[in-house]
């Protein structure tokens, strides 16, 4: 037995060898999984950026007409420059853009949009009949160029939460476009 040579490979040496071989493999696997996670996050971020850009494009396309409707209903700002025909045409143009791009807005933004349009217009007046604008002709009929038949396109209603609903729509759209921090509502 004294003549037998002891193997230099005791259990400690075997463990050291395994550890030295496994360390680069484990590091490579961890690096691979981290890289995969970063790639997924990058794709998600890029997708969110495309949605935000599209929302901004739509908002840019509708904001002027939306404001014209607001002004006409409340007799503020540019209201004297419009009439029921132009206001109805703005509504149609905005509806086309919003309904065709409904999928990119959050549900509460689209609900707020519908709430606003219902506050500004009395819709579903019958087949082939335009919506009526929820405002009065008290000031409008004194405008130069006002046609008496336009008064029939107004509901003669005042109030009806028009301002609050408009502000809520603007707030929610701003949130969806990441222009303001979420309020937690």
PDB file of C-alpha atoms in Angstrom:
ATOM      1  CA  UNK A   1       0.000   0.000   0.000  1.00  0.00           C
ATOM      2  CA  UNK A   2       2.839   2.316   0.581  1.00  0.00           C
ATOM      3  CA  UNK A   3       3.921   1.765  -2.937  1.00  0.00           C
ATOM      4  CA  UNK A   4       0.628   2.916  -4.392  1.00  0.00           C
ATOM      5  CA  UNK A   5       0.579   6.406  -5.670  1.00  0.00           C
ATOM      6  CA  UNK A   6      -2.067   8.742  -4.466  1.00  0.00           C
ATOM      7  CA  UNK A   7      -4.153  10.324  -7.191  1.00  0.00           C
ATOM      8  CA  UNK A   8      -3.775  14.097  -7.390  1.00  0.00           C
ATOM      9  CA  UNK A   9      -7.559  14.227  -8.035  1.00  0.00           C
ATOM     10  CA  UNK A  10      -9.057  14.383  -4.645  1.00  0.00           C
ATOM     11  CA  UNK A  11     -12.620  15.618  -4.207  1.00  0.00           C
ATOM     12  CA  UNK A  12     -11.523  19.209  -3.607  1.00  0.00           C
ATOM     13  CA  UNK A  13      -9.635  19.287  -6.901  1.00  0.00           C
ATOM     14  CA  UNK A  14     -12.649  17.867  -8.752  1.00  0.00           C
ATOM     15  CA  UNK A  15     -14.908  20.549  -7.272  1.00  0.00           C
ATOM     16  CA  UNK A  16     -12.421  23.272  -8.231  1.00  0.00           C
ATOM     17  CA  UNK A  17     -12.278  21.979 -11.797  1.00  0.00           C
ATOM     18  CA  UNK A  18     -16.081  21.770 -12.109  1.00  0.00           C
ATOM     19  CA  UNK A  19     -16.478  25.264 -10.704  1.00  0.00           C
ATOM     20  CA  UNK A  20     -13.927  26.698 -13.102  1.00  0.00           C
ATOM     21  CA  UNK A  21     -15.693  25.009 -16.057  1.00  0.00           C
ATOM     22  CA  UNK A  22     -19.237  25.913 -14.979  1.00  0.00           C
ATOM     23  CA  UNK A  23     -18.592  29.578 -14.138  1.00  0.00           C
ATOM     24  CA  UNK A  24     -18.253  30.783 -17.765  1.00  0.00           C
ATOM     25  CA  UNK A  25     -21.248  28.659 -18.806  1.00  0.00           C
ATOM     26  CA  UNK A  26     -23.447  30.124 -16.041  1.00  0.00           C
ATOM     27  CA  UNK A  27     -22.296  33.662 -16.862  1.00  0.00           C
ATOM     28  CA  UNK A  28     -23.049  33.082 -20.558  1.00  0.00           C
ATOM     29  CA  UNK A  29     -26.533  31.764 -19.739  1.00  0.00           C
ATOM     30  CA  UNK A  30     -27.287  34.693 -17.463  1.00  0.00           C
ATOM     31  CA  UNK A  31     -26.064  37.092 -20.149  1.00  0.00           C
ATOM     32  CA  UNK A  32     -28.277  35.391 -22.738  1.00  0.00           C
ATOM     33  CA  UNK A  33     -31.392  35.658 -20.556  1.00  0.00           C
ATOM     34  CA  UNK A  34     -30.660  39.300 -19.677  1.00  0.00           C
ATOM     35  CA  UNK A  35     -30.191  40.079 -23.377  1.00  0.00           C
ATOM     36  CA  UNK A  36     -33.510  38.385 -24.214  1.00  0.00           C
ATOM     37  CA  UNK A  37     -35.324  40.401 -21.524  1.00  0.00           C
ATOM     38  CA  UNK A  38     -33.784  43.642 -22.772  1.00  0.00           C
ATOM     39  CA  UNK A  39     -34.843  42.825 -26.330  1.00  0.00           C
ATOM     40  CA  UNK A  40     -38.435  42.196 -25.206  1.00  0.00           C
ATOM     41  CA  UNK A  41     -38.470  45.455 -23.245  1.00  0.00           C
ATOM     42  CA  UNK A  42     -37.004  47.327 -26.183  1.00  0.00           C
ATOM     43  CA  UNK A  43     -39.710  46.009 -28.536  1.00  0.00           C
ATOM     44  CA  UNK A  44     -42.413  46.950 -26.008  1.00  0.00           C
ATOM     45  CA  UNK A  45     -40.957  50.450 -25.634  1.00  0.00           C
ATOM     46  CA  UNK A  46     -40.781  50.910 -29.416  1.00  0.00           C
ATOM     47  CA  UNK A  47     -44.378  49.766 -29.747  1.00  0.00           C
ATOM     48  CA  UNK A  48     -45.494  52.225 -27.057  1.00  0.00           C
ATOM     49  CA  UNK A  49     -43.595  55.012 -28.818  1.00  0.00           C
ATOM     50  CA  UNK A  50     -45.375  54.253 -32.102  1.00  0.00           C
ATOM     51  CA  UNK A  51     -48.755  54.349 -30.331  1.00  0.00           C
ATOM     52  CA  UNK A  52     -47.888  57.646 -28.631  1.00  0.00           C
ATOM     53  CA  UNK A  53     -46.783  59.152 -31.948  1.00  0.00           C
ATOM     54  CA  UNK A  54     -50.023  58.016 -33.603  1.00  0.00           C
ATOM     55  CA  UNK A  55     -52.115  59.448 -30.761  1.00  0.00           C
ATOM     56  CA  UNK A  56     -50.311  62.769 -31.124  1.00  0.00           C
ATOM     57  CA  UNK A  57     -50.958  62.769 -34.881  1.00  0.00           C
ATOM     58  CA  UNK A  58     -54.654  62.146 -34.353  1.00  0.00           C
ATOM     59  CA  UNK A  59     -54.872  64.772 -31.638  1.00  0.00           C
ATOM     60  CA  UNK A  60     -53.140  67.290 -33.911  1.00  0.00           C
ATOM     61  CA  UNK A  61     -55.656  66.458 -36.641  1.00  0.00           C
ATOM     62  CA  UNK A  62     -58.769  66.852 -34.450  1.00  0.00           C
ATOM     63  CA  UNK A  63     -57.868  69.387 -31.767  1.00  0.00           C
ATOM     64  CA  UNK A  64     -58.638  72.487 -33.823  1.00  0.00           C
ATOM     65  CA  UNK A  65     -62.069  71.261 -34.908  1.00  0.00           C
ATOM     66  CA  UNK A  66     -62.822  69.963 -31.414  1.00  0.00           C
ATOM     67  CA  UNK A  67     -62.039  73.397 -30.022  1.00  0.00           C
ATOM     68  CA  UNK A  68     -64.240  75.060 -32.668  1.00  0.00           C
ATOM     69  CA  UNK A  69     -67.155  72.902 -31.518  1.00  0.00           C
ATOM     70  CA  UNK A  70     -66.454  73.816 -27.904  1.00  0.00           C
ATOM     71  CA  UNK A  71     -66.336  77.533 -28.721  1.00  0.00           C
ATOM     72  CA  UNK A  72     -69.557  77.439 -30.768  1.00  0.00           C
ATOM     73  CA  UNK A  73     -71.522  75.616 -28.063  1.00  0.00           C
ATOM     74  CA  UNK A  74     -70.353  77.984 -25.305  1.00  0.00           C
ATOM     75  CA  UNK A  75     -70.272  81.202 -27.395  1.00  0.00           C
ATOM     76  CA  UNK A  76     -66.605  81.825 -26.618  1.00  0.00           C
ATOM     77  CA  UNK A  77     -63.462  82.278 -28.679  1.00  0.00           C
ATOM     78  CA  UNK A  78     -64.011  81.666 -32.389  1.00  0.00           C
ATOM     79  CA  UNK A  79     -67.764  80.975 -32.185  1.00  0.00           C
ATOM     80  CA  UNK A  80     -68.638  83.899 -34.465  1.00  0.00           C
ATOM     81  CA  UNK A  81     -66.606  82.371 -37.309  1.00  0.00           C
ATOM     82  CA  UNK A  82     -68.759  79.240 -37.515  1.00  0.00           C
ATOM     83  CA  UNK A  83     -72.334  78.196 -38.120  1.00  0.00           C
ATOM     84  CA  UNK A  84     -74.278  74.957 -37.598  1.00  0.00           C
ATOM     85  CA  UNK A  85     -73.193  73.585 -40.970  1.00  0.00           C
ATOM     86  CA  UNK A  86     -69.474  73.996 -40.246  1.00  0.00           C
ATOM     87  CA  UNK A  87     -69.894  72.634 -36.702  1.00  0.00           C
ATOM     88  CA  UNK A  88     -71.659  69.505 -37.982  1.00  0.00           C
ATOM     89  CA  UNK A  89     -68.902  69.057 -40.581  1.00  0.00           C
ATOM     90  CA  UNK A  90     -66.275  69.288 -37.800  1.00  0.00           C
ATOM     91  CA  UNK A  91     -68.144  66.633 -35.814  1.00  0.00           C
ATOM     92  CA  UNK A  92     -68.239  64.290 -38.804  1.00  0.00           C
ATOM     93  CA  UNK A  93     -64.526  64.747 -39.512  1.00  0.00           C
ATOM     94  CA  UNK A  94     -63.587  64.154 -35.871  1.00  0.00           C
ATOM     95  CA  UNK A  95     -65.884  61.119 -35.623  1.00  0.00           C
ATOM     96  CA  UNK A  96     -64.227  59.588 -38.697  1.00  0.00           C
ATOM     97  CA  UNK A  97     -60.770  59.993 -37.195  1.00  0.00           C
ATOM     98  CA  UNK A  98     -61.688  58.889 -33.677  1.00  0.00           C
ATOM     99  CA  UNK A  99     -63.807  55.886 -34.613  1.00  0.00           C
ATOM    100  CA  UNK A 100     -61.330  54.646 -37.214  1.00  0.00           C
ATOM    101  CA  UNK A 101     -58.501  54.899 -34.665  1.00  0.00           C
ATOM    102  CA  UNK A 102     -60.481  53.823 -31.600  1.00  0.00           C
ATOM    103  CA  UNK A 103     -58.125  50.915 -30.908  1.00  0.00           C
ATOM    104  CA  UNK A 104     -55.183  53.141 -30.024  1.00  0.00           C
ATOM    105  CA  UNK A 105     -56.996  55.106 -27.309  1.00  0.00           C
ATOM    106  CA  UNK A 106     -57.719  53.779 -23.840  1.00  0.00           C
ATOM    107  CA  UNK A 107     -61.329  52.867 -23.140  1.00  0.00           C
ATOM    108  CA  UNK A 108     -61.836  55.773 -20.767  1.00  0.00           C
ATOM    109  CA  UNK A 109     -60.580  58.262 -23.370  1.00  0.00           C
ATOM    110  CA  UNK A 110     -62.972  56.914 -25.944  1.00  0.00           C
ATOM    111  CA  UNK A 111     -65.820  56.978 -23.426  1.00  0.00           C
ATOM    112  CA  UNK A 112     -64.932  60.577 -22.547  1.00  0.00           C
ATOM    113  CA  UNK A 113     -64.969  61.390 -26.272  1.00  0.00           C
ATOM    114  CA  UNK A 114     -68.461  59.924 -26.631  1.00  0.00           C
ATOM    115  CA  UNK A 115     -69.573  61.744 -23.472  1.00  0.00           C
ATOM    116  CA  UNK A 116     -68.294  65.018 -24.892  1.00  0.00           C
ATOM    117  CA  UNK A 117     -70.023  64.544 -28.238  1.00  0.00           C
ATOM    118  CA  UNK A 118     -73.256  63.706 -26.402  1.00  0.00           C
ATOM    119  CA  UNK A 119     -72.868  66.862 -24.303  1.00  0.00           C
ATOM    120  CA  UNK A 120     -72.298  68.996 -27.421  1.00  0.00           C
ATOM    121  CA  UNK A 121     -74.791  67.292 -29.747  1.00  0.00           C
ATOM    122  CA  UNK A 122     -78.208  65.708 -29.597  1.00  0.00           C
ATOM    123  CA  UNK A 123     -77.623  62.725 -31.825  1.00  0.00           C
ATOM    124  CA  UNK A 124     -79.812  60.032 -33.391  1.00  0.00           C
ATOM    125  CA  UNK A 125     -82.554  62.364 -34.576  1.00  0.00           C
ATOM    126  CA  UNK A 126     -83.718  59.888 -37.201  1.00  0.00           C
ATOM    127  CA  UNK A 127     -82.347  58.382 -40.366  1.00  0.00           C
ATOM    128  CA  UNK A 128     -80.781  61.033 -42.574  1.00  0.00           C
ATOM    129  CA  UNK A 129     -81.211  63.767 -39.967  1.00  0.00           C
ATOM    130  CA  UNK A 130     -78.168  65.621 -38.686  1.00  0.00           C
ATOM    131  CA  UNK A 131     -77.419  65.858 -35.002  1.00  0.00           C
ATOM    132  CA  UNK A 132     -78.579  69.042 -33.313  1.00  0.00           C
ATOM    133  CA  UNK A 133     -76.061  71.230 -31.525  1.00  0.00           C
ATOM    134  CA  UNK A 134     -76.744  71.658 -27.814  1.00  0.00           C
ATOM    135  CA  UNK A 135     -76.676  75.439 -27.686  1.00  0.00           C
ATOM    136  CA  UNK A 136     -78.983  78.406 -28.113  1.00  0.00           C
ATOM    137  CA  UNK A 137     -79.274  80.950 -30.876  1.00  0.00           C
ATOM    138  CA  UNK A 138     -79.620  83.834 -28.382  1.00  0.00           C
ATOM    139  CA  UNK A 139     -76.361  85.452 -29.491  1.00  0.00           C
ATOM    140  CA  UNK A 140     -75.863  83.633 -32.752  1.00  0.00           C
ATOM    141  CA  UNK A 141     -78.983  84.927 -34.523  1.00  0.00           C
ATOM    142  CA  UNK A 142     -77.692  88.489 -34.198  1.00  0.00           C
ATOM    143  CA  UNK A 143     -74.635  87.674 -36.332  1.00  0.00           C
ATOM    144  CA  UNK A 144     -74.381  89.102 -39.803  1.00  0.00           C
ATOM    145  CA  UNK A 145     -75.083  86.263 -42.217  1.00  0.00           C
ATOM    146  CA  UNK A 146     -77.044  84.097 -39.739  1.00  0.00           C
ATOM    147  CA  UNK A 147     -79.745  82.151 -41.576  1.00  0.00           C
ATOM    148  CA  UNK A 148     -83.039  81.703 -39.706  1.00  0.00           C
ATOM    149  CA  UNK A 149     -83.190  78.012 -40.667  1.00  0.00           C
ATOM    150  CA  UNK A 150     -79.971  77.422 -38.725  1.00  0.00           C
ATOM    151  CA  UNK A 151     -81.831  77.982 -35.464  1.00  0.00           C
ATOM    152  CA  UNK A 152     -83.653  74.675 -36.036  1.00  0.00           C
ATOM    153  CA  UNK A 153     -80.259  72.920 -35.957  1.00  0.00           C
ATOM    154  CA  UNK A 154     -79.798  74.004 -32.331  1.00  0.00           C
ATOM    155  CA  UNK A 155     -81.521  72.445 -29.316  1.00  0.00           C
ATOM    156  CA  UNK A 156     -81.931  75.706 -27.387  1.00  0.00           C
ATOM    157  CA  UNK A 157     -80.338  73.981 -24.391  1.00  0.00           C
ATOM    158  CA  UNK A 158     -77.747  75.619 -22.192  1.00  0.00           C
ATOM    159  CA  UNK A 159     -75.397  74.125 -19.644  1.00  0.00           C
ATOM    160  CA  UNK A 160     -75.556  70.327 -19.666  1.00  0.00           C
ATOM    161  CA  UNK A 161     -72.068  69.838 -18.232  1.00  0.00           C
ATOM    162  CA  UNK A 162     -70.476  70.769 -21.554  1.00  0.00           C
ATOM    163  CA  UNK A 163     -67.411  72.446 -20.055  1.00  0.00           C
ATOM    164  CA  UNK A 164     -66.630  69.721 -17.476  1.00  0.00           C
ATOM    165  CA  UNK A 165     -66.972  66.934 -20.030  1.00  0.00           C
ATOM    166  CA  UNK A 166     -64.669  68.772 -22.439  1.00  0.00           C
ATOM    167  CA  UNK A 167     -62.050  69.302 -19.718  1.00  0.00           C
ATOM    168  CA  UNK A 168     -62.231  65.629 -18.725  1.00  0.00           C
ATOM    169  CA  UNK A 169     -61.697  64.594 -22.348  1.00  0.00           C
ATOM    170  CA  UNK A 170     -58.678  66.893 -22.628  1.00  0.00           C
ATOM    171  CA  UNK A 171     -57.237  65.568 -19.362  1.00  0.00           C
ATOM    172  CA  UNK A 172     -57.622  61.925 -20.388  1.00  0.00           C
ATOM    173  CA  UNK A 173     -56.235  62.529 -23.877  1.00  0.00           C
ATOM    174  CA  UNK A 174     -53.228  64.286 -22.324  1.00  0.00           C
ATOM    175  CA  UNK A 175     -52.691  61.290 -20.085  1.00  0.00           C
ATOM    176  CA  UNK A 176     -52.912  58.850 -23.022  1.00  0.00           C
ATOM    177  CA  UNK A 177     -50.375  60.965 -24.900  1.00  0.00           C
ATOM    178  CA  UNK A 178     -48.094  60.930 -21.834  1.00  0.00           C
ATOM    179  CA  UNK A 179     -48.303  64.697 -21.530  1.00  0.00           C
ATOM    180  CA  UNK A 180     -49.394  64.503 -17.879  1.00  0.00           C
ATOM    181  CA  UNK A 181     -48.844  61.967 -15.150  1.00  0.00           C
ATOM    182  CA  UNK A 182     -51.738  59.555 -14.451  1.00  0.00           C
ATOM    183  CA  UNK A 183     -54.025  60.823 -11.695  1.00  0.00           C
ATOM    184  CA  UNK A 184     -54.903  57.417 -10.289  1.00  0.00           C
ATOM    185  CA  UNK A 185     -58.632  57.771 -11.043  1.00  0.00           C
TER     186      UNK A 185
END
